Amino acid sequence: MMQSREIKYSFTQHYLIAVVLLVILSSTTFYILTTALKSSETTAFVVNLSGKQRMLSQRIALYSQLYINAIDQKNNRRIVGIQTVLENAADEMRLENERLSSGEIYPEKKVALSNTLQKLYFEKNHLKDRVNAYTALVEELIRSKTRKEAEAISDKIIKSSNALLGDLNMAVLQYQIEGDTNISNVQTMVLVVWIITLFTLLLEIVFIFQPMAHKMATLFQKIVWHEHNLQEEIKIRTNSLTIANEKLAHLASHDPLTGLKNRLNMETELQELIDHQNIYKSSYAVVMLDIDWFKKINDTYGHDAGDFVLCELSKIFLDTVRPQDSVYRAGGEEFVIIFNRITKEQVIAKCEKIRQRIQEHHFDYNDLTFHITISIGIYHPETVLVNSVTEALKLADNALYEAKRAGRNNVVAIDN
């Protein structure tokens, strides 16, 4: 009887120890996986910020050239509009630069910069100061008094943009590398915890359960259950982490409202087409589309109606283009379609079909039905060859501007 009590006491004591160890290991695994999910969210957000800063630098470079064109055309209304775009882009770029260089990504959370990023922002590349200097050029451009002075500042912006873009790309890549490294470290830690769990279970079998043969069957079943439960939890959370990473990757490269690819995808894929055309003479076309009087839709029917129009247009574009073509939301009410392997005449006909279909489409929102039109600008390499995304987009934008100036609801292909 005494021996039975001693065995029972010893079994209970050792069993409690085993359970505590399993709880600690399970909690540790849960904490690691939760930390990994939060780290993934922060990494994706930081990559988005750095990617956005890169996009803003290109927008400033593009609109600085448009500003000179507007001065040449003596179009005061367009000058004021471009000034507003430049000011907003510069302010936003300064803000994102401060957030990224300080690590204060969220108001309540600060992310420590790695040594590589510290050197990139403050030491070797002085990225923070260069971004601030770059945005300061925007203020100088807007304050310029003469066309000659404005052109000189615009040239500085273009030259600075080319060098700055390389370092901004380095920052984006570094954030991605560090994010991948963090996730890899967490996965390693999960594996270590899992190995420790198995090792702990082995020790329990050898030193606790074997001396108590009459309790072995019952105890073994409990251990198997705990092990299976732990492995399932690890599997579930690993799958959840994989799904979360896939969603984050999708969010980073797609517009959250329409589901279309965003500008990051567009620049990469367009550069590939440009390079391919220069080597193999494979034709393509860049089409820029803008909704006419979109602000009036938001002001009249509300921003929800405006979002409905953007989503509806996205469906029409996707339904109209071919499988080898790609549709992007460049920002606001502006879309870009890249047509692959198409002649200039074919793309003009295709765009005219899109324009007419949208003109005839009934936008039924709640109890309202209204119509909209779009203006379309086309760049095709049959007219002039380009070597960069910036050149192609600028020519398409110039054509779009001509379509707007011609009274909107037009399709214009750049002539030279």
Coordinates of C-alpha atoms in Angstrom, one line a residue:
M1 CA 0.0 0.0 0.0
M2 CA 2.8 2.4 1.0
Q3 CA 4.7 1.5 -2.2
S4 CA 1.6 2.1 -4.2
R5 CA 1.2 5.5 -2.7
E6 CA 4.9 6.3 -3.3
I7 CA 4.6 5.2 -6.9
K8 CA 1.4 7.3 -7.3
Y9 CA 3.1 10.3 -5.7
S10 CA 6.2 9.9 -7.8
F11 CA 4.2 9.4 -10.9
T12 CA 2.0 12.5 -10.2
Q13 CA 5.1 14.6 -9.4
H14 CA 6.9 13.6 -12.6
Y15 CA 3.8 13.8 -14.6
L16 CA 3.2 17.4 -13.5
I17 CA 6.8 18.2 -14.4
A18 CA 6.3 16.7 -17.8
V19 CA 3.0 18.6 -18.3
V20 CA 4.6 21.9 -17.2
L21 CA 7.4 21.4 -19.7
L22 CA 5.0 20.7 -22.5
V23 CA 2.9 23.8 -21.6
I24 CA 6.1 26.0 -21.6
L25 CA 7.2 24.6 -25.0
S26 CA 3.7 25.0 -26.5
S27 CA 3.5 28.6 -25.2
T28 CA 7.0 29.3 -26.5
T29 CA 6.0 28.0 -29.9
F30 CA 2.8 30.0 -29.9
Y31 CA 4.8 33.1 -29.0
I32 CA 7.3 32.6 -31.7
L33 CA 4.7 32.1 -34.4
T34 CA 2.7 35.1 -33.2
T35 CA 5.9 37.2 -33.2
A36 CA 6.6 35.9 -36.8
L37 CA 3.1 37.0 -37.9
K38 CA 3.6 40.5 -36.4
S39 CA 7.1 40.7 -37.9
S40 CA 5.7 39.8 -41.3
E41 CA 3.0 42.5 -41.1
T42 CA 5.6 45.1 -40.1
T43 CA 8.0 44.0 -42.8
A44 CA 5.4 44.2 -45.5
F45 CA 4.3 47.7 -44.3
V46 CA 7.9 48.9 -44.3
V47 CA 8.5 47.5 -47.7
N48 CA 5.4 49.3 -48.9
L49 CA 6.6 52.6 -47.4
S50 CA 10.1 52.3 -49.0
G51 CA 8.5 51.2 -52.3
K52 CA 6.1 54.2 -52.1
Q53 CA 9.1 56.5 -51.5
R54 CA 10.7 55.2 -54.7
M55 CA 7.5 55.8 -56.6
L56 CA 7.2 59.3 -55.3
S57 CA 10.7 60.1 -56.4
Q58 CA 9.8 59.1 -60.0
R59 CA 6.5 61.0 -59.8
I60 CA 8.5 64.2 -58.8
A61 CA 10.9 63.6 -61.7
L62 CA 8.1 63.1 -64.2
Y63 CA 6.0 66.1 -63.1
S64 CA 9.0 68.4 -63.0
Q65 CA 9.3 67.8 -66.8
L66 CA 5.5 68.3 -67.2
Y67 CA 5.9 71.5 -65.2
I68 CA 8.4 72.8 -67.8
N69 CA 6.0 71.8 -70.6
A70 CA 3.2 73.7 -68.9
I71 CA 5.4 76.8 -68.6
D72 CA 6.2 76.6 -72.3
Q73 CA 2.5 76.3 -73.1
K74 CA 1.7 79.1 -70.6
N75 CA -1.1 77.1 -69.2
N76 CA -1.5 78.7 -65.8
R77 CA -4.2 76.2 -64.7
R78 CA -2.0 73.2 -65.5
I79 CA 1.0 74.9 -63.8
V80 CA -1.0 75.3 -60.6
G81 CA -2.2 71.7 -60.8
I82 CA 1.3 70.4 -61.3
Q83 CA 2.6 72.5 -58.5
T84 CA 0.0 70.9 -56.2
V85 CA 1.0 67.4 -57.3
L86 CA 4.7 68.2 -56.8
E87 CA 4.1 69.8 -53.3
N88 CA 2.0 66.8 -52.2
A89 CA 4.6 64.3 -53.5
A90 CA 7.5 66.2 -51.8
D91 CA 5.6 66.4 -48.5
E92 CA 4.7 62.8 -48.6
M93 CA 8.2 61.8 -49.5
R94 CA 9.7 63.8 -46.7
L95 CA 7.2 62.2 -44.2
E96 CA 8.0 58.7 -45.4
N97 CA 11.7 59.5 -45.3
E98 CA 11.5 60.6 -41.7
R99 CA 9.5 57.5 -40.7
L100 CA 11.8 55.1 -42.4
S101 CA 15.1 56.8 -41.2
S102 CA 13.9 57.1 -37.6
G103 CA 12.2 53.7 -37.4
E104 CA 9.0 55.2 -36.1
I105 CA 6.8 53.3 -38.5
Y106 CA 3.8 53.4 -36.2
P107 CA 3.0 56.1 -33.6
E108 CA 3.1 53.5 -30.8
K109 CA 6.0 51.3 -32.2
K110 CA 9.5 52.0 -33.2
V111 CA 11.5 49.6 -35.4
A112 CA 15.3 49.4 -34.9
L113 CA 17.3 50.0 -38.0
S114 CA 19.9 47.5 -38.9
N115 CA 23.6 48.5 -39.3
T116 CA 23.2 48.3 -43.1
L117 CA 20.2 50.6 -43.1
Q118 CA 21.9 53.0 -40.6
K119 CA 24.9 53.3 -43.1
L120 CA 22.5 53.6 -46.0
Y121 CA 20.5 56.5 -44.4
F122 CA 23.1 58.3 -42.3
E123 CA 26.7 57.3 -43.2
K124 CA 27.8 55.8 -46.5
N125 CA 24.9 56.8 -48.8
H126 CA 23.4 59.6 -46.7
L127 CA 20.0 58.6 -48.1
K128 CA 18.0 60.6 -45.6
D129 CA 19.8 63.9 -46.4
R130 CA 19.7 63.2 -50.1
V131 CA 15.9 62.6 -50.0
N132 CA 15.4 65.8 -48.1
A133 CA 17.7 67.6 -50.6
Y134 CA 15.7 66.1 -53.5
T135 CA 12.4 67.3 -52.1
A136 CA 14.0 70.7 -51.4
L137 CA 14.6 71.0 -55.2
V138 CA 10.8 70.8 -55.6
E139 CA 10.4 73.9 -53.5
E140 CA 13.1 75.6 -55.5
L141 CA 11.3 74.6 -58.7
I142 CA 8.0 76.0 -57.6
R143 CA 9.6 79.3 -56.4
S144 CA 11.6 79.7 -59.6
K145 CA 10.9 83.0 -61.4
T146 CA 12.0 82.3 -64.9
R147 CA 11.6 79.5 -67.4
K148 CA 15.4 79.1 -67.6
E149 CA 15.7 78.9 -63.9
A150 CA 12.9 76.3 -63.7
E151 CA 14.5 74.2 -66.5
A152 CA 17.9 74.2 -64.6
I153 CA 16.2 73.0 -61.4
S154 CA 14.2 70.4 -63.3
D155 CA 17.4 69.0 -64.8
K156 CA 18.9 68.8 -61.3
I157 CA 15.8 66.8 -60.2
I158 CA 16.1 64.4 -63.1
K159 CA 19.9 63.8 -62.5
S160 CA 19.3 63.4 -58.8
S161 CA 16.4 61.1 -59.4
N162 CA 18.5 58.6 -61.4
A163 CA 21.1 58.3 -58.6
L164 CA 18.5 58.4 -55.8
L165 CA 16.4 55.7 -57.4
G166 CA 19.3 53.2 -57.1
D167 CA 19.7 53.8 -53.4
L168 CA 15.9 53.7 -52.8
N169 CA 15.9 50.4 -54.6
M170 CA 18.7 49.3 -52.3
A171 CA 16.6 50.3 -49.3
V172 CA 13.6 48.3 -50.6
L173 CA 15.8 45.3 -51.3
Q174 CA 17.4 45.5 -47.8
Y175 CA 14.1 45.7 -46.1
Q176 CA 12.9 42.6 -48.0
I177 CA 16.2 40.8 -47.2
E178 CA 15.9 41.6 -43.5
G179 CA 12.2 40.5 -43.5
D180 CA 13.1 37.2 -45.1
T181 CA 16.0 36.8 -42.6
N182 CA 13.6 37.4 -39.6
I183 CA 11.2 34.8 -40.9
S184 CA 14.0 32.3 -41.5
N185 CA 15.3 32.9 -38.0
V186 CA 11.8 32.3 -36.5
Q187 CA 11.4 29.1 -38.5
T188 CA 14.8 27.9 -37.2
M189 CA 13.6 28.7 -33.6
V190 CA 10.4 26.8 -34.2
L191 CA 12.5 23.8 -35.4
V192 CA 14.7 24.0 -32.4
V193 CA 11.7 24.1 -30.0
W194 CA 10.2 21.2 -31.8
I195 CA 13.4 19.2 -31.5
I196 CA 13.6 20.1 -27.8
T197 CA 10.0 19.0 -27.4
L198 CA 10.8 15.6 -28.9
F199 CA 14.0 15.2 -26.8
T200 CA 12.0 16.1 -23.7
L201 CA 9.4 13.5 -24.5
L202 CA 12.1 10.9 -25.0
L203 CA 13.6 11.6 -21.6
E204 CA 10.2 11.3 -20.0
I205 CA 9.6 7.9 -21.5
V206 CA 13.0 6.6 -20.4
F207 CA 13.2 8.0 -16.8
I208 CA 9.5 8.4 -15.8
F209 CA 7.2 6.0 -17.6
Q210 CA 9.4 2.8 -17.9
P211 CA 9.8 2.3 -14.1
M212 CA 6.0 2.4 -13.8
A213 CA 5.1 -0.4 -16.2
H214 CA 1.5 -0.8 -14.9
K215 CA 0.8 2.9 -15.7
M216 CA 2.7 2.9 -19.1
A217 CA -0.3 2.2 -21.4
T218 CA -2.4 5.0 -20.0
L219 CA 0.4 7.5 -19.7
F220 CA 1.7 6.7 -23.2
Q221 CA -1.6 7.5 -24.7
K222 CA -1.6 10.9 -23.0
I223 CA 1.9 11.6 -24.3
V224 CA 1.0 10.6 -27.8
W225 CA -2.0 12.9 -27.6
H226 CA 0.1 15.8 -26.4
E227 CA 2.7 15.2 -29.1
H228 CA 0.1 15.0 -31.8
N229 CA -1.6 18.1 -30.6
L230 CA 1.6 20.0 -30.5
Q231 CA 2.6 18.9 -34.0
E232 CA -0.9 19.8 -35.3
E233 CA -0.6 23.3 -33.7
I234 CA 2.8 23.8 -35.2
K235 CA 1.4 22.7 -38.6
I236 CA -1.6 24.9 -38.4
R237 CA 0.4 28.0 -37.4
T238 CA 3.0 27.3 -40.0
N239 CA 0.3 27.1 -42.6
S240 CA -1.3 30.3 -41.2
L241 CA 2.1 32.0 -41.5
T242 CA 2.5 30.8 -45.1
I243 CA -1.0 32.0 -46.0
A244 CA -0.3 35.3 -44.3
N245 CA 3.0 35.8 -46.2
E246 CA 1.2 35.1 -49.5
K247 CA -1.5 37.6 -48.6
L248 CA 1.1 40.2 -47.7
A249 CA 3.0 39.6 -50.9
H250 CA -0.2 40.0 -52.9
L251 CA -1.1 43.2 -51.0
A252 CA 2.4 44.6 -51.7
S253 CA 2.0 44.1 -55.4
H254 CA -1.8 44.7 -56.0
D255 CA -4.2 47.6 -55.5
P256 CA -6.4 46.8 -52.5
L257 CA -9.6 48.4 -53.9
T258 CA -9.7 47.0 -57.5
G259 CA -7.4 43.9 -57.1
L260 CA -5.4 45.1 -60.2
K261 CA -1.6 45.0 -60.2
N262 CA -0.1 48.2 -58.9
R263 CA 2.7 50.5 -60.1
L264 CA 5.5 48.3 -58.7
N265 CA 4.5 45.4 -60.9
M266 CA 3.9 47.7 -63.9
E267 CA 7.4 49.2 -63.9
T268 CA 9.1 45.8 -63.7
E269 CA 7.0 44.2 -66.4
L270 CA 7.1 47.2 -68.7
Q271 CA 10.9 47.3 -68.5
E272 CA 11.0 43.7 -69.5
L273 CA 8.9 44.5 -72.6
I274 CA 11.1 47.4 -73.5
D275 CA 14.3 45.3 -73.3
H276 CA 12.6 42.5 -75.2
Q277 CA 11.5 44.9 -77.9
N278 CA 14.9 46.5 -78.3
I279 CA 16.5 43.0 -78.7
Y280 CA 13.8 41.0 -80.6
K281 CA 11.7 43.9 -82.1
S282 CA 8.6 42.5 -80.4
S283 CA 5.9 45.2 -80.4
Y284 CA 4.0 46.4 -77.4
A285 CA 2.0 49.4 -76.4
V286 CA 1.5 51.5 -73.2
V287 CA -1.9 52.9 -72.8
M288 CA -2.8 55.4 -70.1
L289 CA -6.4 55.9 -69.2
D290 CA -8.0 58.6 -67.0
I291 CA -11.6 59.1 -65.9
D292 CA -13.1 62.4 -67.1
W293 CA -14.4 64.6 -64.4
F294 CA -13.9 62.0 -61.7
K295 CA -13.8 64.6 -58.9
K296 CA -17.4 65.6 -59.9
I297 CA -18.5 61.9 -59.3
N298 CA -17.0 62.0 -55.8
D299 CA -18.5 65.4 -55.1
T300 CA -21.9 64.5 -56.4
Y301 CA -22.4 60.9 -55.4
G302 CA -19.8 60.4 -52.7
H303 CA -16.5 58.6 -52.5
D304 CA -18.2 55.2 -52.2
A305 CA -19.7 55.8 -55.6
G306 CA -16.3 56.8 -56.9
D307 CA -14.8 53.5 -55.5
F308 CA -17.7 51.6 -57.2
V309 CA -16.8 53.3 -60.6
L310 CA -13.1 52.3 -60.2
C311 CA -14.0 48.7 -59.5
E312 CA -16.5 48.6 -62.3
L313 CA -14.0 50.1 -64.8
S314 CA -11.4 47.5 -63.7
K315 CA -13.9 44.7 -64.6
I316 CA -14.5 46.2 -68.0
F317 CA -10.8 46.6 -68.7
L318 CA -10.1 43.0 -67.7
D319 CA -13.0 41.8 -69.7
T320 CA -11.9 43.7 -72.8
V321 CA -8.1 43.0 -73.0
R322 CA -6.5 39.8 -74.2
P323 CA -4.9 37.1 -71.9
Q324 CA -1.4 38.4 -72.8
D325 CA -2.2 42.0 -71.8
S326 CA -2.0 43.5 -68.3
V327 CA -4.1 46.1 -66.5
Y328 CA -2.7 48.2 -63.7
R329 CA -4.1 50.9 -61.4
A330 CA -1.4 53.6 -61.5
G331 CA -3.1 55.7 -58.8
G332 CA -6.3 57.7 -58.2
E333 CA -8.5 57.5 -61.2
E334 CA -5.6 56.7 -63.6
F335 CA -5.1 53.2 -65.1
V336 CA -2.4 51.8 -67.4
I337 CA -2.8 48.9 -69.8
I338 CA 0.2 47.2 -71.4
F339 CA -0.6 45.4 -74.6
N340 CA 1.9 42.7 -75.7
R341 CA 2.6 41.9 -79.4
I342 CA 0.3 44.4 -81.0
T343 CA 0.6 46.9 -83.8
K344 CA -0.2 50.6 -83.5
E345 CA -3.3 50.3 -85.6
Q346 CA -4.6 47.4 -83.5
V347 CA -4.0 49.1 -80.2
I348 CA -5.8 52.3 -81.4
A349 CA -8.8 50.1 -82.5
K350 CA -8.7 48.3 -79.2
C351 CA -8.6 51.5 -77.2
E352 CA -11.5 53.0 -79.2
K353 CA -13.5 49.9 -78.4
I354 CA -12.8 50.3 -74.7
R355 CA -13.7 54.0 -74.8
Q356 CA -17.0 53.4 -76.6
R357 CA -17.9 50.5 -74.3
I358 CA -17.4 52.7 -71.2
Q359 CA -19.3 55.6 -72.8
E360 CA -22.3 53.3 -73.4
H361 CA -22.0 51.5 -70.0
H362 CA -24.7 52.1 -67.4
F363 CA -23.1 52.5 -63.9
D364 CA -25.9 51.4 -61.6
Y365 CA -25.0 52.4 -58.0
N366 CA -27.8 51.9 -55.4
D367 CA -30.8 53.7 -56.9
L368 CA -28.6 55.9 -59.2
T369 CA -27.6 55.3 -62.9
F370 CA -25.0 57.5 -64.5
H371 CA -22.5 57.5 -67.3
I372 CA -18.9 58.4 -67.5
T373 CA -16.2 58.8 -70.2
I374 CA -12.5 58.3 -70.2
S375 CA -9.6 59.9 -72.0
I376 CA -6.9 57.6 -73.4
G377 CA -3.2 58.2 -74.3
I378 CA -1.2 55.7 -76.3
Y379 CA 2.5 55.2 -76.7
H380 CA 3.7 52.6 -79.3
P381 CA 7.4 52.0 -80.3
E382 CA 6.5 52.3 -84.0
T383 CA 6.4 56.0 -83.3
V384 CA 9.6 56.4 -81.3
L385 CA 11.8 54.0 -79.4
V386 CA 12.5 54.3 -75.7
N387 CA 14.9 52.6 -73.3
S388 CA 13.2 53.2 -69.9
V389 CA 9.9 53.0 -68.2
T390 CA 10.0 56.7 -67.4
E391 CA 10.2 57.6 -71.1
A392 CA 7.4 55.3 -72.1
L393 CA 5.1 56.5 -69.3
K394 CA 5.9 60.1 -70.1
L395 CA 5.0 59.7 -73.8
A396 CA 1.8 57.9 -72.9
D397 CA 1.0 60.7 -70.4
N398 CA 1.7 63.3 -73.0
A399 CA -0.8 61.6 -75.3
L400 CA -3.3 61.4 -72.5
Y401 CA -2.9 65.1 -71.9
E402 CA -3.5 65.8 -75.6
A403 CA -6.7 63.7 -75.3
K404 CA -7.9 65.8 -72.4
R405 CA -7.0 69.0 -74.1
A406 CA -8.9 67.9 -77.2
G407 CA -12.1 67.8 -75.2
R408 CA -11.8 64.5 -73.3
N409 CA -13.5 61.2 -74.2
N410 CA -10.8 60.8 -76.9
V411 CA -8.1 58.4 -77.9
V412 CA -4.8 59.9 -78.8
A413 CA -1.7 58.1 -79.9
I414 CA 1.6 59.9 -79.5
D415 CA 3.1 61.0 -82.9
N416 CA 6.7 61.7 -82.0

